[in-house]
JSON list of C-alpha atoms and ligand atoms in Angstrom, two decimals:
[
{"chain": "U", "resi": 447, "resn": "UNK", "atom": "CA", "xyz": [-46.51, -0.19, -54.57]},
{"chain": "U", "resi": 448, "resn": "UNK", "atom": "CA", "xyz": [-46.26, 1.31, -51.12]},
{"chain": "U", "resi": 449, "resn": "UNK", "atom": "CA", "xyz": [-42.53, 2.54, -50.02]},
{"chain": "U", "resi": 450, "resn": "UNK", "atom": "CA", "xyz": [-41.43, 4.23, -46.40]},
{"chain": "U", "resi": 451, "resn": "UNK", "atom": "CA", "xyz": [-38.76, 5.99, -46.66]},
{"chain": "U", "resi": 452, "resn": "UNK", "atom": "CA", "xyz": [-36.59, 6.50, -42.74]},
{"chain": "U", "resi": 453, "resn": "UNK", "atom": "CA", "xyz": [-34.15, 9.09, -42.82]},
{"chain": "U", "resi": 454, "resn": "UNK", "atom": "CA", "xyz": [-33.46, 11.97, -40.82]},
{"chain": "U", "resi": 455, "resn": "UNK", "atom": "CA", "xyz": [-31.23, 14.13, -43.19]},
{"chain": "U", "resi": 456, "resn": "UNK", "atom": "CA", "xyz": [-33.84, 15.91, -45.25]},
{"chain": "U", "resi": 457, "resn": "UNK", "atom": "CA", "xyz": [-30.48, 16.40, -47.80]},
{"chain": "U", "resi": 458, "resn": "UNK", "atom": "CA", "xyz": [-30.96, 12.75, -48.51]},
{"chain": "U", "resi": 459, "resn": "UNK", "atom": "CA", "xyz": [-34.78, 11.91, -47.79]},
{"chain": "U", "resi": 460, "resn": "UNK", "atom": "CA", "xyz": [-36.35, 14.81, -50.23]},
{"chain": "U", "resi": 461, "resn": "UNK", "atom": "CA", "xyz": [-34.43, 14.25, -53.40]},
{"chain": "U", "resi": 462, "resn": "UNK", "atom": "CA", "xyz": [-34.44, 10.50, -53.05]},
{"chain": "U", "resi": 463, "resn": "UNK", "atom": "CA", "xyz": [-38.23, 10.31, -52.21]},
{"chain": "U", "resi": 464, "resn": "UNK", "atom": "CA", "xyz": [-38.91, 12.65, -55.79]},
{"chain": "U", "resi": 465, "resn": "UNK", "atom": "CA", "xyz": [-37.33, 10.14, -57.26]},
{"chain": "U", "resi": 466, "resn": "UNK", "atom": "CA", "xyz": [-38.69, 7.38, -55.81]},
{"chain": "U", "resi": 467, "resn": "UNK", "atom": "CA", "xyz": [-42.16, 9.16, -56.70]},
{"chain": "U", "resi": 468, "resn": "UNK", "atom": "CA", "xyz": [-40.98, 9.21, -60.12]},
{"chain": "U", "resi": 469, "resn": "UNK", "atom": "CA", "xyz": [-40.27, 5.75, -60.29]},
{"chain": "U", "resi": 470, "resn": "UNK", "atom": "CA", "xyz": [-44.55, 5.81, -59.39]},
{"chain": "U", "resi": 471, "resn": "UNK", "atom": "CA", "xyz": [-44.19, 4.82, -55.91]},
{"chain": "U", "resi": 472, "resn": "UNK", "atom": "CA", "xyz": [-46.40, 5.84, -53.06]},
{"chain": "U", "resi": 473, "resn": "UNK", "atom": "CA", "xyz": [-43.53, 7.06, -50.89]},
{"chain": "U", "resi": 474, "resn": "UNK", "atom": "CA", "xyz": [-44.10, 7.85, -46.97]},
{"chain": "U", "resi": 475, "resn": "UNK", "atom": "CA", "xyz": [-41.58, 9.40, -45.12]},
{"chain": "U", "resi": 476, "resn": "UNK", "atom": "CA", "xyz": [-40.33, 9.30, -41.67]},
{"chain": "U", "resi": 477, "resn": "UNK", "atom": "CA", "xyz": [-37.22, 11.63, -40.14]},
{"chain": "U", "resi": 478, "resn": "UNK", "atom": "CA", "xyz": [-37.68, 10.01, -36.43]},
{"chain": "U", "resi": 479, "resn": "UNK", "atom": "CA", "xyz": [-38.10, 6.13, -34.96]},
{"chain": "U", "resi": 480, "resn": "UNK", "atom": "CA", "xyz": [-41.00, 7.09, -33.47]},
{"chain": "U", "resi": 481, "resn": "UNK", "atom": "CA", "xyz": [-42.73, 8.48, -36.63]},
{"chain": "U", "resi": 482, "resn": "UNK", "atom": "CA", "xyz": [-41.82, 5.20, -38.39]},
{"chain": "U", "resi": 483, "resn": "UNK", "atom": "CA", "xyz": [-42.89, 3.18, -35.65]},
{"chain": "U", "resi": 484, "resn": "UNK", "atom": "CA", "xyz": [-46.20, 4.94, -35.87]},
{"chain": "U", "resi": 485, "resn": "UNK", "atom": "CA", "xyz": [-46.24, 4.33, -39.71]},
{"chain": "U", "resi": 486, "resn": "UNK", "atom": "CA", "xyz": [-45.59, 0.56, -39.53]},
{"chain": "U", "resi": 487, "resn": "UNK", "atom": "CA", "xyz": [-48.51, 0.00, -37.08]},
{"chain": "U", "resi": 488, "resn": "UNK", "atom": "CA", "xyz": [-50.69, 2.04, -39.09]},
{"chain": "U", "resi": 489, "resn": "UNK", "atom": "CA", "xyz": [-50.32, 0.32, -42.31]},
{"chain": "U", "resi": 490, "resn": "UNK", "atom": "CA", "xyz": [-48.30, -2.04, -44.79]},
{"chain": "U", "resi": 491, "resn": "UNK", "atom": "CA", "xyz": [-45.49, -1.64, -47.24]},
{"chain": "U", "resi": 492, "resn": "UNK", "atom": "CA", "xyz": [-44.07, -3.24, -50.13]},
{"chain": "U", "resi": 493, "resn": "UNK", "atom": "CA", "xyz": [-40.51, -1.94, -49.23]},
{"chain": "U", "resi": 494, "resn": "UNK", "atom": "CA", "xyz": [-38.83, 0.14, -46.61]},
{"chain": "U", "resi": 495, "resn": "UNK", "atom": "CA", "xyz": [-35.59, 2.23, -46.95]},
{"chain": "U", "resi": 496, "resn": "UNK", "atom": "CA", "xyz": [-34.08, 2.98, -43.29]},
{"chain": "U", "resi": 497, "resn": "UNK", "atom": "CA", "xyz": [-31.21, 4.57, -42.14]},
{"chain": "U", "resi": 498, "resn": "UNK", "atom": "CA", "xyz": [-29.54, 3.13, -39.36]},
{"chain": "U", "resi": 499, "resn": "UNK", "atom": "CA", "xyz": [-28.78, 6.58, -37.53]},
{"chain": "U", "resi": 500, "resn": "UNK", "atom": "CA", "xyz": [-31.90, 8.12, -36.21]},
{"chain": "U", "resi": 501, "resn": "UNK", "atom": "CA", "xyz": [-31.96, 11.07, -33.92]},
{"chain": "U", "resi": 502, "resn": "UNK", "atom": "CA", "xyz": [-34.22, 8.96, -31.47]},
{"chain": "U", "resi": 503, "resn": "UNK", "atom": "CA", "xyz": [-33.39, 5.32, -32.02]},
{"chain": "U", "resi": 504, "resn": "UNK", "atom": "CA", "xyz": [-31.48, 3.10, -34.03]},
{"chain": "U", "resi": 505, "resn": "UNK", "atom": "CA", "xyz": [-32.39, 1.72, -37.68]},
{"chain": "U", "resi": 506, "resn": "UNK", "atom": "CA", "xyz": [-32.12, -1.65, -36.16]},
{"chain": "U", "resi": 507, "resn": "UNK", "atom": "CA", "xyz": [-35.76, -1.40, -34.20]},
{"chain": "U", "resi": 508, "resn": "UNK", "atom": "CA", "xyz": [-37.55, -0.22, -37.06]},
{"chain": "U", "resi": 509, "resn": "UNK", "atom": "CA", "xyz": [-36.28, -3.00, -39.37]},
{"chain": "U", "resi": 510, "resn": "UNK", "atom": "CA", "xyz": [-37.58, -5.50, -36.46]},
{"chain": "U", "resi": 511, "resn": "UNK", "atom": "CA", "xyz": [-40.70, -3.69, -36.74]},
{"chain": "U", "resi": 512, "resn": "UNK", "atom": "CA", "xyz": [-40.95, -3.53, -40.06]},
{"chain": "U", "resi": 513, "resn": "UNK", "atom": "CA", "xyz": [-40.39, -7.42, -40.32]},
{"chain": "U", "resi": 514, "resn": "UNK", "atom": "CA", "xyz": [-42.63, -8.16, -37.23]},
{"chain": "U", "resi": 515, "resn": "UNK", "atom": "CA", "xyz": [-45.44, -6.39, -39.18]},
{"chain": "U", "resi": 516, "resn": "UNK", "atom": "CA", "xyz": [-45.89, -7.99, -42.55]},
{"chain": "U", "resi": 517, "resn": "UNK", "atom": "CA", "xyz": [-43.29, -9.08, -45.47]},
{"chain": "U", "resi": 518, "resn": "UNK", "atom": "CA", "xyz": [-41.56, -5.46, -46.68]},
{"chain": "U", "resi": 519, "resn": "UNK", "atom": "CA", "xyz": [-38.70, -5.65, -48.76]},
{"chain": "U", "resi": 520, "resn": "UNK", "atom": "CA", "xyz": [-35.67, -4.04, -46.43]},
{"chain": "U", "resi": 521, "resn": "UNK", "atom": "CA", "xyz": [-32.76, -2.01, -47.09]},
{"chain": "U", "resi": 522, "resn": "UNK", "atom": "CA", "xyz": [-30.57, -0.40, -44.63]},
{"chain": "U", "resi": 523, "resn": "UNK", "atom": "CA", "xyz": [-29.00, 2.93, -45.70]},
{"chain": "U", "resi": 524, "resn": "UNK", "atom": "CA", "xyz": [-25.48, 3.16, -43.59]},
{"chain": "U", "resi": 525, "resn": "UNK", "atom": "CA", "xyz": [-22.78, 5.77, -43.26]},
{"chain": "U", "resi": 526, "resn": "UNK", "atom": "CA", "xyz": [-21.37, 2.93, -41.21]},
{"chain": "U", "resi": 527, "resn": "UNK", "atom": "CA", "xyz": [-20.28, 0.81, -43.68]},
{"chain": "U", "resi": 528, "resn": "UNK", "atom": "CA", "xyz": [-18.31, -1.62, -41.37]},
{"chain": "U", "resi": 529, "resn": "UNK", "atom": "CA", "xyz": [-18.80, -5.46, -41.60]},
{"chain": "U", "resi": 530, "resn": "UNK", "atom": "CA", "xyz": [-20.50, -5.58, -38.00]},
{"chain": "U", "resi": 531, "resn": "UNK", "atom": "CA", "xyz": [-23.34, -3.15, -39.09]},
{"chain": "U", "resi": 532, "resn": "UNK", "atom": "CA", "xyz": [-23.60, -4.95, -42.26]},
{"chain": "U", "resi": 533, "resn": "UNK", "atom": "CA", "xyz": [-23.72, -8.33, -40.53]},
{"chain": "U", "resi": 534, "resn": "UNK", "atom": "CA", "xyz": [-26.26, -6.88, -37.89]},
{"chain": "U", "resi": 535, "resn": "UNK", "atom": "CA", "xyz": [-28.36, -5.56, -40.41]},
{"chain": "U", "resi": 536, "resn": "UNK", "atom": "CA", "xyz": [-28.65, -8.62, -42.43]},
{"chain": "U", "resi": 537, "resn": "UNK", "atom": "CA", "xyz": [-29.41, -10.19, -39.39]},
{"chain": "U", "resi": 538, "resn": "UNK", "atom": "CA", "xyz": [-31.99, -7.89, -38.66]},
{"chain": "U", "resi": 539, "resn": "UNK", "atom": "CA", "xyz": [-33.82, -9.65, -41.45]},
{"chain": "U", "resi": 540, "resn": "UNK", "atom": "CA", "xyz": [-32.77, -6.17, -43.92]},
{"chain": "U", "resi": 541, "resn": "UNK", "atom": "CA", "xyz": [-32.43, -7.71, -47.77]},
{"chain": "U", "resi": 542, "resn": "UNK", "atom": "CA", "xyz": [-29.58, -5.62, -48.38]},
{"chain": "U", "resi": 543, "resn": "UNK", "atom": "CA", "xyz": [-27.58, -2.24, -47.25]},
{"chain": "U", "resi": 544, "resn": "UNK", "atom": "CA", "xyz": [-26.72, 0.42, -49.29]},
{"chain": "U", "resi": 545, "resn": "UNK", "atom": "CA", "xyz": [-23.64, 2.70, -47.90]},
{"chain": "U", "resi": 546, "resn": "UNK", "atom": "CA", "xyz": [-23.63, 6.82, -47.81]},
{"chain": "U", "resi": 547, "resn": "UNK", "atom": "CA", "xyz": [-22.50, 8.59, -50.08]},
{"chain": "U", "resi": 548, "resn": "UNK", "atom": "CA", "xyz": [-24.83, 6.75, -52.58]},
{"chain": "U", "resi": 549, "resn": "UNK", "atom": "CA", "xyz": [-26.43, 7.97, -55.97]},
{"chain": "U", "resi": 550, "resn": "UNK", "atom": "CA", "xyz": [-30.37, 8.04, -55.53]},
{"chain": "U", "resi": 551, "resn": "UNK", "atom": "CA", "xyz": [-30.36, 5.82, -58.39]},
{"chain": "U", "resi": 552, "resn": "UNK", "atom": "CA", "xyz": [-28.49, 3.50, -57.34]},
{"chain": "U", "resi": 553, "resn": "UNK", "atom": "CA", "xyz": [-30.59, 2.89, -54.60]},
{"chain": "U", "resi": 554, "resn": "UNK", "atom": "CA", "xyz": [-33.25, 2.81, -56.92]},
{"chain": "U", "resi": 555, "resn": "UNK", "atom": "CA", "xyz": [-31.58, -0.45, -58.81]},
{"chain": "U", "resi": 556, "resn": "UNK", "atom": "CA", "xyz": [-31.01, -1.90, -55.49]},
{"chain": "U", "resi": 557, "resn": "UNK", "atom": "CA", "xyz": [-34.22, -1.51, -54.49]},
{"chain": "U", "resi": 558, "resn": "UNK", "atom": "CA", "xyz": [-35.54, -3.02, -57.74]},
{"chain": "U", "resi": 559, "resn": "UNK", "atom": "CA", "xyz": [-33.33, -6.09, -57.92]},
{"chain": "U", "resi": 560, "resn": "UNK", "atom": "CA", "xyz": [-34.44, -6.75, -54.00]},
{"chain": "U", "resi": 561, "resn": "UNK", "atom": "CA", "xyz": [-38.15, -6.70, -55.13]},
{"chain": "U", "resi": 562, "resn": "UNK", "atom": "CA", "xyz": [-37.50, -9.02, -58.14]},
{"chain": "U", "resi": 563, "resn": "UNK", "atom": "CA", "xyz": [-35.63, -11.32, -56.00]},
{"chain": "U", "resi": 564, "resn": "UNK", "atom": "CA", "xyz": [-37.77, -11.43, -53.81]},
{"chain": "U", "resi": 565, "resn": "UNK", "atom": "CA", "xyz": [-40.64, -12.04, -56.55]},
{"chain": "U", "resi": 566, "resn": "UNK", "atom": "CA", "xyz": [-44.08, -11.42, -57.26]},
{"chain": "U", "resi": 567, "resn": "UNK", "atom": "CA", "xyz": [-44.01, -15.17, -57.81]},
{"chain": "U", "resi": 568, "resn": "UNK", "atom": "CA", "xyz": [-47.19, -16.92, -58.18]},
{"chain": "U", "resi": 569, "resn": "UNK", "atom": "CA", "xyz": [-46.93, -20.26, -58.08]},
{"chain": "U", "resi": 570, "resn": "UNK", "atom": "CA", "xyz": [-44.97, -22.97, -55.83]},
{"chain": "U", "resi": 571, "resn": "UNK", "atom": "CA", "xyz": [-44.41, -26.26, -56.28]},
{"chain": "U", "resi": 572, "resn": "UNK", "atom": "CA", "xyz": [-42.31, -28.39, -53.70]},
{"chain": "U", "resi": 573, "resn": "UNK", "atom": "CA", "xyz": [-42.65, -32.06, -54.28]},
{"chain": "U", "resi": 574, "resn": "UNK", "atom": "CA", "xyz": [-46.63, -33.20, -54.98]},
{"chain": "U", "resi": 575, "resn": "UNK", "atom": "CA", "xyz": [-47.37, -30.13, -53.31]},
{"chain": "U", "resi": 576, "resn": "UNK", "atom": "CA", "xyz": [-48.61, -27.18, -55.83]},
{"chain": "U", "resi": 577, "resn": "UNK", "atom": "CA", "xyz": [-49.74, -23.31, -54.31]},
{"chain": "U", "resi": 578, "resn": "UNK", "atom": "CA", "xyz": [-50.92, -21.13, -56.95]},
{"chain": "U", "resi": 579, "resn": "UNK", "atom": "CA", "xyz": [-51.60, -17.71, -55.25]},
{"chain": "U", "resi": 580, "resn": "UNK", "atom": "CA", "xyz": [-53.33, -16.36, -58.23]},
{"chain": "U", "resi": 581, "resn": "UNK", "atom": "CA", "xyz": [-56.30, -18.72, -57.29]},
{"chain": "U", "resi": 582, "resn": "UNK", "atom": "CA", "xyz": [-55.45, -19.35, -53.84]},
{"chain": "U", "resi": 583, "resn": "UNK", "atom": "CA", "xyz": [-55.45, -23.12, -54.66]},
{"chain": "U", "resi": 584, "resn": "UNK", "atom": "CA", "xyz": [-53.33, -26.11, -52.74]},
{"chain": "U", "resi": 585, "resn": "UNK", "atom": "CA", "xyz": [-53.24, -29.43, -54.35]},
{"chain": "U", "resi": 586, "resn": "UNK", "atom": "CA", "xyz": [-51.32, -32.15, -53.41]},
{"chain": "U", "resi": 587, "resn": "UNK", "atom": "CA", "xyz": [-50.74, -34.85, -56.29]},
{"chain": "U", "resi": 588, "resn": "UNK", "atom": "CA", "xyz": [-53.16, -33.11, -58.11]},
{"chain": "U", "resi": 589, "resn": "UNK", "atom": "CA", "xyz": [-55.90, -33.14, -55.55]},
{"chain": "U", "resi": 590, "resn": "UNK", "atom": "CA", "xyz": [-57.08, -29.84, -53.95]},
{"chain": "U", "resi": 591, "resn": "UNK", "atom": "CA", "xyz": [-56.51, -29.79, -50.52]},
{"chain": "U", "resi": 592, "resn": "UNK", "atom": "CA", "xyz": [-59.36, -27.67, -48.32]},
{"chain": "U", "resi": 593, "resn": "UNK", "atom": "CA", "xyz": [-57.24, -25.04, -46.04]},
{"chain": "U", "resi": 594, "resn": "UNK", "atom": "CA", "xyz": [-58.46, -22.11, -43.68]},
{"chain": "U", "resi": 595, "resn": "UNK", "atom": "CA", "xyz": [-57.19, -18.45, -44.24]},
{"chain": "U", "resi": 596, "resn": "UNK", "atom": "CA", "xyz": [-55.00, -19.21, -41.68]},
{"chain": "U", "resi": 597, "resn": "UNK", "atom": "CA", "xyz": [-53.94, -22.18, -42.82]},
{"chain": "U", "resi": 598, "resn": "UNK", "atom": "CA", "xyz": [-53.50, -20.92, -46.26]},
{"chain": "U", "resi": 599, "resn": "UNK", "atom": "CA", "xyz": [-51.62, -17.70, -45.21]},
{"chain": "U", "resi": 600, "resn": "UNK", "atom": "CA", "xyz": [-49.28, -19.67, -43.06]},
{"chain": "U", "resi": 601, "resn": "UNK", "atom": "CA", "xyz": [-48.24, -22.27, -45.93]},
{"chain": "U", "resi": 602, "resn": "UNK", "atom": "CA", "xyz": [-47.63, -19.08, -48.18]},
{"chain": "U", "resi": 603, "resn": "UNK", "atom": "CA", "xyz": [-45.54, -17.35, -46.21]},
{"chain": "U", "resi": 604, "resn": "UNK", "atom": "CA", "xyz": [-43.29, -20.35, -45.28]},
{"chain": "U", "resi": 605, "resn": "UNK", "atom": "CA", "xyz": [-42.74, -21.61, -49.02]},
{"chain": "U", "resi": 606, "resn": "UNK", "atom": "CA", "xyz": [-42.29, -18.10, -50.43]},
{"chain": "U", "resi": 607, "resn": "UNK", "atom": "CA", "xyz": [-38.92, -18.19, -48.51]},
{"chain": "U", "resi": 608, "resn": "UNK", "atom": "CA", "xyz": [-37.57, -21.75, -48.22]},
{"chain": "U", "resi": 609, "resn": "UNK", "atom": "CA", "xyz": [-35.24, -21.43, -45.60]},
{"chain": "U", "resi": 610, "resn": "UNK", "atom": "CA", "xyz": [-36.17, -18.64, -43.70]},
{"chain": "U", "resi": 611, "resn": "UNK", "atom": "CA", "xyz": [-36.88, -18.76, -39.96]},
{"chain": "U", "resi": 612, "resn": "UNK", "atom": "CA", "xyz": [-40.12, -17.53, -38.60]},
{"chain": "U", "resi": 613, "resn": "UNK", "atom": "CA", "xyz": [-39.90, -16.40, -35.26]},
{"chain": "U", "resi": 614, "resn": "UNK", "atom": "CA", "xyz": [-43.53, -17.55, -33.54]},
{"chain": "U", "resi": 615, "resn": "UNK", "atom": "CA", "xyz": [-43.88, -14.04, -32.27]},
{"chain": "U", "resi": 616, "resn": "UNK", "atom": "CA", "xyz": [-43.48, -12.91, -36.36]},
{"chain": "U", "resi": 617, "resn": "UNK", "atom": "CA", "xyz": [-45.64, -15.67, -37.03]},
{"chain": "U", "resi": 618, "resn": "UNK", "atom": "CA", "xyz": [-48.22, -14.59, -34.57]},
{"chain": "U", "resi": 619, "resn": "UNK", "atom": "CA", "xyz": [-48.17, -11.11, -35.22]},
{"chain": "U", "resi": 620, "resn": "UNK", "atom": "CA", "xyz": [-47.94, -11.42, -39.53]},
{"chain": "U", "resi": 621, "resn": "UNK", "atom": "CA", "xyz": [-51.15, -13.93, -39.28]},
{"chain": "U", "resi": 622, "resn": "UNK", "atom": "CA", "xyz": [-53.58, -12.67, -36.41]},
{"chain": "U", "resi": 623, "resn": "UNK", "atom": "CA", "xyz": [-52.71, -9.78, -34.70]},
{"chain": "U", "resi": 624, "resn": "UNK", "atom": "CA", "xyz": [-53.77, -7.45, -37.45]},
{"chain": "U", "resi": 625, "resn": "UNK", "atom": "CA", "xyz": [-56.44, -6.32, -36.05]},
{"chain": "U", "resi": 626, "resn": "UNK", "atom": "CA", "xyz": [-54.33, -6.32, -32.72]},
{"chain": "U", "resi": 627, "resn": "UNK", "atom": "CA", "xyz": [-56.21, -8.94, -30.78]},
{"chain": "U", "resi": 628, "resn": "UNK", "atom": "CA", "xyz": [-54.85, -11.10, -28.72]},
{"chain": "U", "resi": 629, "resn": "UNK", "atom": "CA", "xyz": [-54.27, -14.55, -30.18]},
{"chain": "U", "resi": 630, "resn": "UNK", "atom": "CA", "xyz": [-52.90, -17.56, -27.70]},
{"chain": "U", "resi": 631, "resn": "UNK", "atom": "CA", "xyz": [-49.11, -18.80, -28.86]},
{"chain": "U", "resi": 632, "resn": "UNK", "atom": "CA", "xyz": [-50.85, -22.22, -28.94]},
{"chain": "U", "resi": 633, "resn": "UNK", "atom": "CA", "xyz": [-53.09, -21.02, -31.78]},
{"chain": "U", "resi": 634, "resn": "UNK", "atom": "CA", "xyz": [-50.06, -21.18, -33.98]},
{"chain": "U", "resi": 635, "resn": "UNK", "atom": "CA", "xyz": [-48.62, -24.70, -32.66]},
{"chain": "U", "resi": 636, "resn": "UNK", "atom": "CA", "xyz": [-52.56, -26.04, -33.33]},
{"chain": "U", "resi": 637, "resn": "UNK", "atom": "CA", "xyz": [-52.71, -24.48, -37.17]},
{"chain": "U", "resi": 638, "resn": "UNK", "atom": "CA", "xyz": [-49.21, -25.77, -37.88]},
{"chain": "U", "resi": 639, "resn": "UNK", "atom": "CA", "xyz": [-50.50, -29.17, -37.05]},
{"chain": "U", "resi": 640, "resn": "UNK", "atom": "CA", "xyz": [-53.70, -29.28, -38.85]},
{"chain": "U", "resi": 641, "resn": "UNK", "atom": "CA", "xyz": [-51.61, -27.60, -41.97]},
{"chain": "U", "resi": 642, "resn": "UNK", "atom": "CA", "xyz": [-49.27, -30.45, -41.59]},
{"chain": "U", "resi": 643, "resn": "UNK", "atom": "CA", "xyz": [-51.64, -33.39, -41.23]},
{"chain": "U", "resi": 644, "resn": "UNK", "atom": "CA", "xyz": [-53.71, -31.65, -44.49]},
{"chain": "U", "resi": 645, "resn": "UNK", "atom": "CA", "xyz": [-50.73, -31.47, -46.67]},
{"chain": "U", "resi": 646, "resn": "UNK", "atom": "CA", "xyz": [-49.94, -34.96, -45.65]},
{"chain": "U", "resi": 647, "resn": "UNK", "atom": "CA", "xyz": [-46.53, -36.54, -46.94]},
{"chain": "U", "resi": 648, "resn": "UNK", "atom": "CA", "xyz": [-45.65, -33.04, -48.09]},
{"chain": "U", "resi": 649, "resn": "UNK", "atom": "CA", "xyz": [-46.19, -31.75, -44.54]},
{"chain": "U", "resi": 650, "resn": "UNK", "atom": "CA", "xyz": [-42.69, -32.38, -43.59]},
{"chain": "U", "resi": 651, "resn": "UNK", "atom": "CA", "xyz": [-41.81, -29.62, -45.23]},
{"chain": "U", "resi": 652, "resn": "UNK", "atom": "CA", "xyz": [-42.58, -27.56, -42.51]},
{"chain": "U", "resi": 653, "resn": "UNK", "atom": "CA", "xyz": [-39.58, -28.05, -39.65]},
{"chain": "U", "resi": 654, "resn": "UNK", "atom": "CA", "xyz": [-40.00, -27.03, -36.66]},
{"chain": "U", "resi": 655, "resn": "UNK", "atom": "CA", "xyz": [-37.03, -25.09, -35.04]},
{"chain": "U", "resi": 656, "resn": "UNK", "atom": "CA", "xyz": [-36.67, -25.50, -31.58]},
{"chain": "U", "resi": 657, "resn": "UNK", "atom": "CA", "xyz": [-37.61, -22.72, -29.50]},
{"chain": "U", "resi": 658, "resn": "UNK", "atom": "CA", "xyz": [-37.69, -20.07, -31.79]},
{"chain": "U", "resi": 659, "resn": "UNK", "atom": "CA", "xyz": [-40.45, -20.88, -34.62]},
{"chain": "U", "resi": 660, "resn": "UNK", "atom": "CA", "xyz": [-40.95, -22.48, -38.13]},
{"chain": "U", "resi": 661, "resn": "UNK", "atom": "CA", "xyz": [-38.92, -22.71, -41.61]},
{"chain": "U", "resi": 662, "resn": "UNK", "atom": "CA", "xyz": [-39.96, -24.14, -44.66]},
{"chain": "U", "resi": 663, "resn": "UNK", "atom": "CA", "xyz": [-37.18, -27.14, -45.87]},
{"chain": "U", "resi": 664, "resn": "UNK", "atom": "CA", "xyz": [-37.65, -27.61, -49.70]},
{"chain": "U", "resi": 665, "resn": "UNK", "atom": "CA", "xyz": [-36.57, -31.66, -49.23]},
{"chain": "U", "resi": 666, "resn": "UNK", "atom": "CA", "xyz": [-38.62, -33.50, -46.48]},
{"chain": "V", "resi": 1264, "resn": "CA", "atom": "CA1", "xyz": [-29.17, 9.71, -39.91]}
]
């Protein structure tokens, strides 16, 4: 498991990184927003721990970058435990927050809880639709559905987090922009349309969120 730790206070970052490494996780640390952005653009992480107050920027911005780059679990570390900061952190896509000062052990257990919640789930069922992520097989009423790689990845993203609203930009970046290649916005529309068609009656689970993007609705 790869974890990004963004924290400018060495007195916090160093012991925390040591503890996380002892858990068997691979840790990359960044003490500035600039370095964090660089790391996020270079590689994918399973989880990110992000301090809100950075010398050259805000943790919110890093949270957005992590969210746009992939599906990492995000925990915000903050000295500001006021309601507004917390609400905003969650709105920016954080899964949880931990108020400073915190015990490193507490943070590790919160991280474990978030990862458990997000799940390493490999099997999704919705109506007559079944997605088996181990074999990358999709069936509707027991009949295999042939999807392109992009259609499959889109389906997996949506079904793995029912109700989550994915912005078009997030989906484009997550699904197509890995090599930095420019993809036309229309490609996403076309892919969603084809995926819905292929899923037949279950295609209705993909709900268009006007002016924003898409979400997976469990009941259609
Ligand atoms: Ca700080």
